[in-house]
PDB file of C-alpha atoms in Angstrom:
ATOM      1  CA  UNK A   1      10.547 -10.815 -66.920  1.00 47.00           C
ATOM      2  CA  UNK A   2      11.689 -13.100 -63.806  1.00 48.00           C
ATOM      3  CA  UNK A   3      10.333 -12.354 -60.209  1.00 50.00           C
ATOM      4  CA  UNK A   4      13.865 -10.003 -59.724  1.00 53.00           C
ATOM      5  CA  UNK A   5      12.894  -8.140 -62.443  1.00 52.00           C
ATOM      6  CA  UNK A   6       9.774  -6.746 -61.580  1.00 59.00           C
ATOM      7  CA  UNK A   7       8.752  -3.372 -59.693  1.00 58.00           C
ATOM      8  CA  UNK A   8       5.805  -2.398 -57.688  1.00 58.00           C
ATOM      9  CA  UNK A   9       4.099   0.959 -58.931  1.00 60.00           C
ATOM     10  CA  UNK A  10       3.180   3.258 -55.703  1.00 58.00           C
ATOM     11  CA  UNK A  11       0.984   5.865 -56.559  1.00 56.00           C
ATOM     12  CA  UNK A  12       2.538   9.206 -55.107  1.00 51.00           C
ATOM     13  CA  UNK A  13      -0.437  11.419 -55.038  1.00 54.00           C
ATOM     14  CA  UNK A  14      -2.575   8.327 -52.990  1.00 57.00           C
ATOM     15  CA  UNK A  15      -0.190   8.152 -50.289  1.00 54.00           C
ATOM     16  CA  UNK A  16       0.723  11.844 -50.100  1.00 53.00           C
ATOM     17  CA  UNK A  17      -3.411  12.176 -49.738  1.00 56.00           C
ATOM     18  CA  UNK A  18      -3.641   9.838 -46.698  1.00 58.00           C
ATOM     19  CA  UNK A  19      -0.239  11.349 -45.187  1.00 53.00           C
ATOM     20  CA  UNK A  20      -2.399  14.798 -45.468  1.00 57.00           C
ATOM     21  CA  UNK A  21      -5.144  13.493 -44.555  1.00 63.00           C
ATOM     22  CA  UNK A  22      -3.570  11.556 -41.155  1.00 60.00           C
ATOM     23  CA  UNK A  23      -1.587  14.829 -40.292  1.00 63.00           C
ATOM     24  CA  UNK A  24      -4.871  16.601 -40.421  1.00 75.00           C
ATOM     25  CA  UNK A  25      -6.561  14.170 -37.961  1.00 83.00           C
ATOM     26  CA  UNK A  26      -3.828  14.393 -35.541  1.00 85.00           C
ATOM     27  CA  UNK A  27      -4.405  18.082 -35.597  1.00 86.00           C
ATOM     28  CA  UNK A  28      -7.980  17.841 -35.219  1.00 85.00           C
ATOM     29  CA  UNK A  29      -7.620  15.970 -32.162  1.00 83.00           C
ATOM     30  CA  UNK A  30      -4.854  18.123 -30.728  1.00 80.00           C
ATOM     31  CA  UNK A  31      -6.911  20.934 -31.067  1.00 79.00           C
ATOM     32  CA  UNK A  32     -10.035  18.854 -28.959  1.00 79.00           C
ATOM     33  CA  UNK A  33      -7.277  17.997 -26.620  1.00 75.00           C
ATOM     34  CA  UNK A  34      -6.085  21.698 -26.042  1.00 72.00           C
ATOM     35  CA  UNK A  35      -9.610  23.036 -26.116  1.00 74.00           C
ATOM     36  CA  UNK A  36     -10.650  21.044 -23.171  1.00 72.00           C
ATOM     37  CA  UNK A  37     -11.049  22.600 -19.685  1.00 66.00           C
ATOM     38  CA  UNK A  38      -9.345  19.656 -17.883  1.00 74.00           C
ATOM     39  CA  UNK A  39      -5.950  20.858 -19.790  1.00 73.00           C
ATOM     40  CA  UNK A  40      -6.168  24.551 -17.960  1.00 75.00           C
ATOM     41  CA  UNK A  41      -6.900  22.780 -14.685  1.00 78.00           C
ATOM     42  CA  UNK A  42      -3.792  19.889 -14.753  1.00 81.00           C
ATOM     43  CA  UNK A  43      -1.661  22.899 -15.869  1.00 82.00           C
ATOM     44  CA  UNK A  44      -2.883  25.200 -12.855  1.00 83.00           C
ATOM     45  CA  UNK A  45      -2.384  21.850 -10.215  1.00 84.00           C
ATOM     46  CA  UNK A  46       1.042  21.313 -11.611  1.00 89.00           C
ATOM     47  CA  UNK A  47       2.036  25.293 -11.209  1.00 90.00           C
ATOM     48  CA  UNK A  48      -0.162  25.006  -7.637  1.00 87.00           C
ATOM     49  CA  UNK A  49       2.053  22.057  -6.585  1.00 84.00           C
ATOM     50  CA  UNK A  50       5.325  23.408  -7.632  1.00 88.00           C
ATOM     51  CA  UNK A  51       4.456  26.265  -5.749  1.00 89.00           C
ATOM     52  CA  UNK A  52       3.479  24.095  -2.801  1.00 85.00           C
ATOM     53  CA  UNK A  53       6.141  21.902  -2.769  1.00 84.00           C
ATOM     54  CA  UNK A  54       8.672  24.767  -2.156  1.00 88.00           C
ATOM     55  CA  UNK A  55       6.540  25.940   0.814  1.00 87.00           C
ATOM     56  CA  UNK A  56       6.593  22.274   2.323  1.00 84.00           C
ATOM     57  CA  UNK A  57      10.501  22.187   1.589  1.00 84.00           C
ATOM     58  CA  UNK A  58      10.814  25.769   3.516  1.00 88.00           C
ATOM     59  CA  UNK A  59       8.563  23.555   6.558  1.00 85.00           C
ATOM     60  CA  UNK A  60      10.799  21.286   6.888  1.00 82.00           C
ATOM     61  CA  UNK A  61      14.230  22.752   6.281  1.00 82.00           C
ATOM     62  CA  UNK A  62      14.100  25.910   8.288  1.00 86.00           C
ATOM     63  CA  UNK A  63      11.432  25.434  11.404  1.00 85.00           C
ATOM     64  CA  UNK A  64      10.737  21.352  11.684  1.00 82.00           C
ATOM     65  CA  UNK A  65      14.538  19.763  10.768  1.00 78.00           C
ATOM     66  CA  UNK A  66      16.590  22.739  13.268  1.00 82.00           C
ATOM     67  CA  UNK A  67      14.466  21.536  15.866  1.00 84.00           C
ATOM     68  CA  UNK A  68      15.389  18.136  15.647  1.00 76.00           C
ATOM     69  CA  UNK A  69      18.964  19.348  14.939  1.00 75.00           C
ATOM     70  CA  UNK A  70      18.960  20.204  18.528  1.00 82.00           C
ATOM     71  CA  UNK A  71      18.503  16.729  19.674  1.00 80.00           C
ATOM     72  CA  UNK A  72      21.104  15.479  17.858  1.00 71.00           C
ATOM     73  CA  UNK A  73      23.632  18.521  18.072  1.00 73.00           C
ATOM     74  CA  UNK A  74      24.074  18.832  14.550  1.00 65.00           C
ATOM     75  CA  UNK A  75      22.328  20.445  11.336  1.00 69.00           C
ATOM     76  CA  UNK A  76      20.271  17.743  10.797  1.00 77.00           C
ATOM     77  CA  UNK A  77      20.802  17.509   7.058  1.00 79.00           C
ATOM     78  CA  UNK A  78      24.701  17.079   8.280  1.00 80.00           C
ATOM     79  CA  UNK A  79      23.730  13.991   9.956  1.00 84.00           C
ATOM     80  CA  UNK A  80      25.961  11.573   7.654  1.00 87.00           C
ATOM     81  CA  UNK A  81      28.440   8.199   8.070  1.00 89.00           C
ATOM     82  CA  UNK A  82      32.054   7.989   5.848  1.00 87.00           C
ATOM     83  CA  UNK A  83      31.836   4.749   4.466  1.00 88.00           C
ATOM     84  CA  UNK A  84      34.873   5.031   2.187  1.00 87.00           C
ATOM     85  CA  UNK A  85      37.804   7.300   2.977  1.00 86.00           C
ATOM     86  CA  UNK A  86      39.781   9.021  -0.520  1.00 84.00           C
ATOM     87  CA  UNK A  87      43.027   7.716  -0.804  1.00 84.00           C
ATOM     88  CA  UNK A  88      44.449  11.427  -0.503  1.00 82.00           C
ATOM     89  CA  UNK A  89      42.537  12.175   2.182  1.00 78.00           C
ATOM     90  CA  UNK A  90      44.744  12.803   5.759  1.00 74.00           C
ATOM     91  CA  UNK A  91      41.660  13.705   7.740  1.00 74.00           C
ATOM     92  CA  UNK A  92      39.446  10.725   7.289  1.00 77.00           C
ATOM     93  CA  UNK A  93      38.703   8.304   9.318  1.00 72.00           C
ATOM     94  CA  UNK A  94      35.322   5.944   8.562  1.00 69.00           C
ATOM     95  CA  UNK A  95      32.262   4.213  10.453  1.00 67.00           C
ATOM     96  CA  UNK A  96      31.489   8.293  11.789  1.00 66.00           C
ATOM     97  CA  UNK A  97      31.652  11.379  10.620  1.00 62.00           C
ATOM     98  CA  UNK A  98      35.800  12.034  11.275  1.00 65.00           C
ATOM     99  CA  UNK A  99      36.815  14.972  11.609  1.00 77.00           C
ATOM    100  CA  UNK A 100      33.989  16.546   8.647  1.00 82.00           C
ATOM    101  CA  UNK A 101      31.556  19.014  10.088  1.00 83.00           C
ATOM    102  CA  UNK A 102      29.021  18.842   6.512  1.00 85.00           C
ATOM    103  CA  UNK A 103      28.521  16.597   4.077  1.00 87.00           C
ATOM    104  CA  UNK A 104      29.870  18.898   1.294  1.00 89.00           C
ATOM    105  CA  UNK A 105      33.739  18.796   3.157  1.00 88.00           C
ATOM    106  CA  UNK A 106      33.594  15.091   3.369  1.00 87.00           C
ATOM    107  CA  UNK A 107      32.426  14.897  -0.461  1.00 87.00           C
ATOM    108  CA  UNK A 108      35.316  17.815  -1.440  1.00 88.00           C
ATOM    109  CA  UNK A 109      38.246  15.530   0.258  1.00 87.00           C
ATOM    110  CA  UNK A 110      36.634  12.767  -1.822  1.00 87.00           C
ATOM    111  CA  UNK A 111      34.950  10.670   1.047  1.00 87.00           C
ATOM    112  CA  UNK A 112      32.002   8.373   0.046  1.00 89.00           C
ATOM    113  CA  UNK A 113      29.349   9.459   2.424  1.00 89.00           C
ATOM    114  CA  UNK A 114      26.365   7.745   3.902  1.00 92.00           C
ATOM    115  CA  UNK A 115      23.441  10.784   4.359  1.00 91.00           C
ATOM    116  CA  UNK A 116      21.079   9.731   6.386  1.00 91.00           C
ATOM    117  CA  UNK A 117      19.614  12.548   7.532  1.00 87.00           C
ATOM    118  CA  UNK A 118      19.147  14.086   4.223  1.00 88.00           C
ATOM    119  CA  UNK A 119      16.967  10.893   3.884  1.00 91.00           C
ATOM    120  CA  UNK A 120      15.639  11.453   6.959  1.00 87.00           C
ATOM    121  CA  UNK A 121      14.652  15.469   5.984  1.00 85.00           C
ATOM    122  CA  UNK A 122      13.231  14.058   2.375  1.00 87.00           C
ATOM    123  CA  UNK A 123      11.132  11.345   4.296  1.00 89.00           C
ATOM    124  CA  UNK A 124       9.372  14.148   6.207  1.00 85.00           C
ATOM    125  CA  UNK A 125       8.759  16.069   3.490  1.00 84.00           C
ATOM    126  CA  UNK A 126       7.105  13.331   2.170  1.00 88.00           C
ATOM    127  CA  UNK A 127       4.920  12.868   4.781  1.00 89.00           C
ATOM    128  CA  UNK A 128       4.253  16.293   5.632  1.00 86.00           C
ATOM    129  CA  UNK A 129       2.991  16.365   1.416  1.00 83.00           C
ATOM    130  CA  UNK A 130       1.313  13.057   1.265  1.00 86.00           C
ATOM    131  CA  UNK A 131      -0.874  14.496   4.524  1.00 88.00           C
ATOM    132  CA  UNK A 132      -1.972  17.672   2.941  1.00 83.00           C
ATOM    133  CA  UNK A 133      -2.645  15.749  -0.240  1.00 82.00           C
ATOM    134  CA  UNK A 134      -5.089  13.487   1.765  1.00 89.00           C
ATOM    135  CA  UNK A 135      -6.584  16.408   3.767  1.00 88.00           C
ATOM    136  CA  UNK A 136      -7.277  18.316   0.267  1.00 83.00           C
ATOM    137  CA  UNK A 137      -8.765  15.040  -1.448  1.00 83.00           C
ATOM    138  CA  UNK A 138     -10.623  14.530   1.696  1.00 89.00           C
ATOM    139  CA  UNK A 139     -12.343  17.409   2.082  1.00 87.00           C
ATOM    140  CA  UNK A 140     -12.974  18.147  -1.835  1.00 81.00           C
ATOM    141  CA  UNK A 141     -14.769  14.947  -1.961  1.00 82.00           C
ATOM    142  CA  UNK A 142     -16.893  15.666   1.426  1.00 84.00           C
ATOM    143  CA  UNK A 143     -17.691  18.728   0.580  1.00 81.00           C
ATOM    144  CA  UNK A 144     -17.700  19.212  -3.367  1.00 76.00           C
ATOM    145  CA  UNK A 145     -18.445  15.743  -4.376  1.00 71.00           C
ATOM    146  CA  UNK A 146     -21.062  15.043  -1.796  1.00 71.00           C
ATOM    147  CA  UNK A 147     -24.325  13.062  -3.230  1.00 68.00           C
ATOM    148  CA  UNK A 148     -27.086  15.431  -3.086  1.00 70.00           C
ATOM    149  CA  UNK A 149     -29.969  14.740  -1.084  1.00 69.00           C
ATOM    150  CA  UNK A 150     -32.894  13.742  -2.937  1.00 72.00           C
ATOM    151  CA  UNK A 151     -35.981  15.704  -2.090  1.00 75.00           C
ATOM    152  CA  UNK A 152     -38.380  13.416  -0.143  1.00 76.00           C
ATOM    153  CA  UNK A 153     -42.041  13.444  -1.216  1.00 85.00           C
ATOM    154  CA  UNK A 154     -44.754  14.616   1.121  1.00 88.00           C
ATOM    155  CA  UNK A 155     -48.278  14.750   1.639  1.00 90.00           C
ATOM    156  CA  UNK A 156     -50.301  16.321   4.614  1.00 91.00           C
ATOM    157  CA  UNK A 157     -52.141  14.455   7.250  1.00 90.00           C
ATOM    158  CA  UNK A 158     -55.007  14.858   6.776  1.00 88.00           C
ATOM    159  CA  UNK A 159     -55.963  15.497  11.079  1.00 89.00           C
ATOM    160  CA  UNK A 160     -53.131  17.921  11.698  1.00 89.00           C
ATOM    161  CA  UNK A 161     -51.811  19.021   8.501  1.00 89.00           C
ATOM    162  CA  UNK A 162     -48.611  18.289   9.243  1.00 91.00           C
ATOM    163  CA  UNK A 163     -46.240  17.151   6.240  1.00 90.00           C
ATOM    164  CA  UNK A 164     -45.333  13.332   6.238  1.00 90.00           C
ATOM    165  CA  UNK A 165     -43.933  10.795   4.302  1.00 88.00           C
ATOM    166  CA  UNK A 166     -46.293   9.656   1.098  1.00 87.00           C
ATOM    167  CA  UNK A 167     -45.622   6.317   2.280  1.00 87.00           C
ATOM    168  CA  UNK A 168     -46.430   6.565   5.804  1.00 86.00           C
ATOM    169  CA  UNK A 169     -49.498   4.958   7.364  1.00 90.00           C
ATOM    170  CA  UNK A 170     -49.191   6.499  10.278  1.00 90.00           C
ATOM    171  CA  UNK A 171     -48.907  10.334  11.107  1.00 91.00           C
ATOM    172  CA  UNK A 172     -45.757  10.829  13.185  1.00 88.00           C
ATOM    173  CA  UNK A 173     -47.177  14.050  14.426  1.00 89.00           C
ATOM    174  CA  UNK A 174     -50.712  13.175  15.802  1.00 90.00           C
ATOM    175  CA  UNK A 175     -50.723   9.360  15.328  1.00 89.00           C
ATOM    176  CA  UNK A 176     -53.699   9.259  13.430  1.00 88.00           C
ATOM    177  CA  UNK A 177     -53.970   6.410  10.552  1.00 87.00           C
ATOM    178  CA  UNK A 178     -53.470   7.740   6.779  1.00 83.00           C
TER     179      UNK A 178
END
């Protein structure tokens, strides 16, 4: 028989075995993975953050952003530049805000906006996140991770009585020599 001729044999029930067998691994170690406490905890930070996130977004939107809105005259997310008029468009005019009060009337008569100061609103957000993040971190490590004090070992003096250090030569109490 030439080289074209000739056919491998695969034996079915070997590789079905291992295909078992690899399916029963992966399993295994989903299982481990699911068991695991750190799972319950990532899945309680991610439903904490969420939660977080949309009290940060309140923050900002509806006591920090009106209050800057005041300086400039304008809802501050409103704050926006028409770069590119709509050909349609009679109202537009760009390099300001022409004659658009909000963002979404400028976008509706097909202006290309520039939003700044929805930027401007995320960028606080971001800060006002990122600092609660570090404050949380902060104190979780000061407080929860802290290095424990190792107990320090003592022996009395033998004048006063007093407990000292088991290396000390001198008593810091009376000043006599150990």
């Amino acid at each position: 028989m030439s080289a074209e001729g000739q056919h491998t044999r695969i034996n079915v029930k070997d590789t079905g075995a291992k295909v078992a067998n690899a399916g029963k691994t992966f399993i295994d170690d989903f299982k481990k993975f699911l068991e695991r406490g750190s799972l319950v905890d990532l899945a309680v930070g991610i439903v904490m953050g969420a939660a977080f996130t949309s009290v940060v977004n309140s923050l900002v939107n509806d006591l920090i952003t009106p209050i800057i809105g005041l300086a400039t005259g304008a809802s501050f997310e409103n704050n926006f530049l028409v770069i590119r008029c709509s050909d349609r468009s009679k109202y537009c005019t760009t390099g300001g805000s022409g004659s658009y009060t909000t963002v979404a009337l400028a976008n509706a008569d097909g202006a290309v906006t520039w939003n700044y100061g929805r930027f401007i609103q995320t960028v606080i957000q971001f800060l006002i996140v990122g600092l609660v993040v570090f404050l949380l971190v902060k104190t979780y490590t000061r407080y929860i991770l802290r290095p424990k004090a190792e107990p320090v070992a003592t022996r009395k003096c033998e004048e006063c009585l007093e407990a000292i250090n088991i290396d000390a030569k001198k008593c810091k109490f009376c000043g006599s020599s150990q």
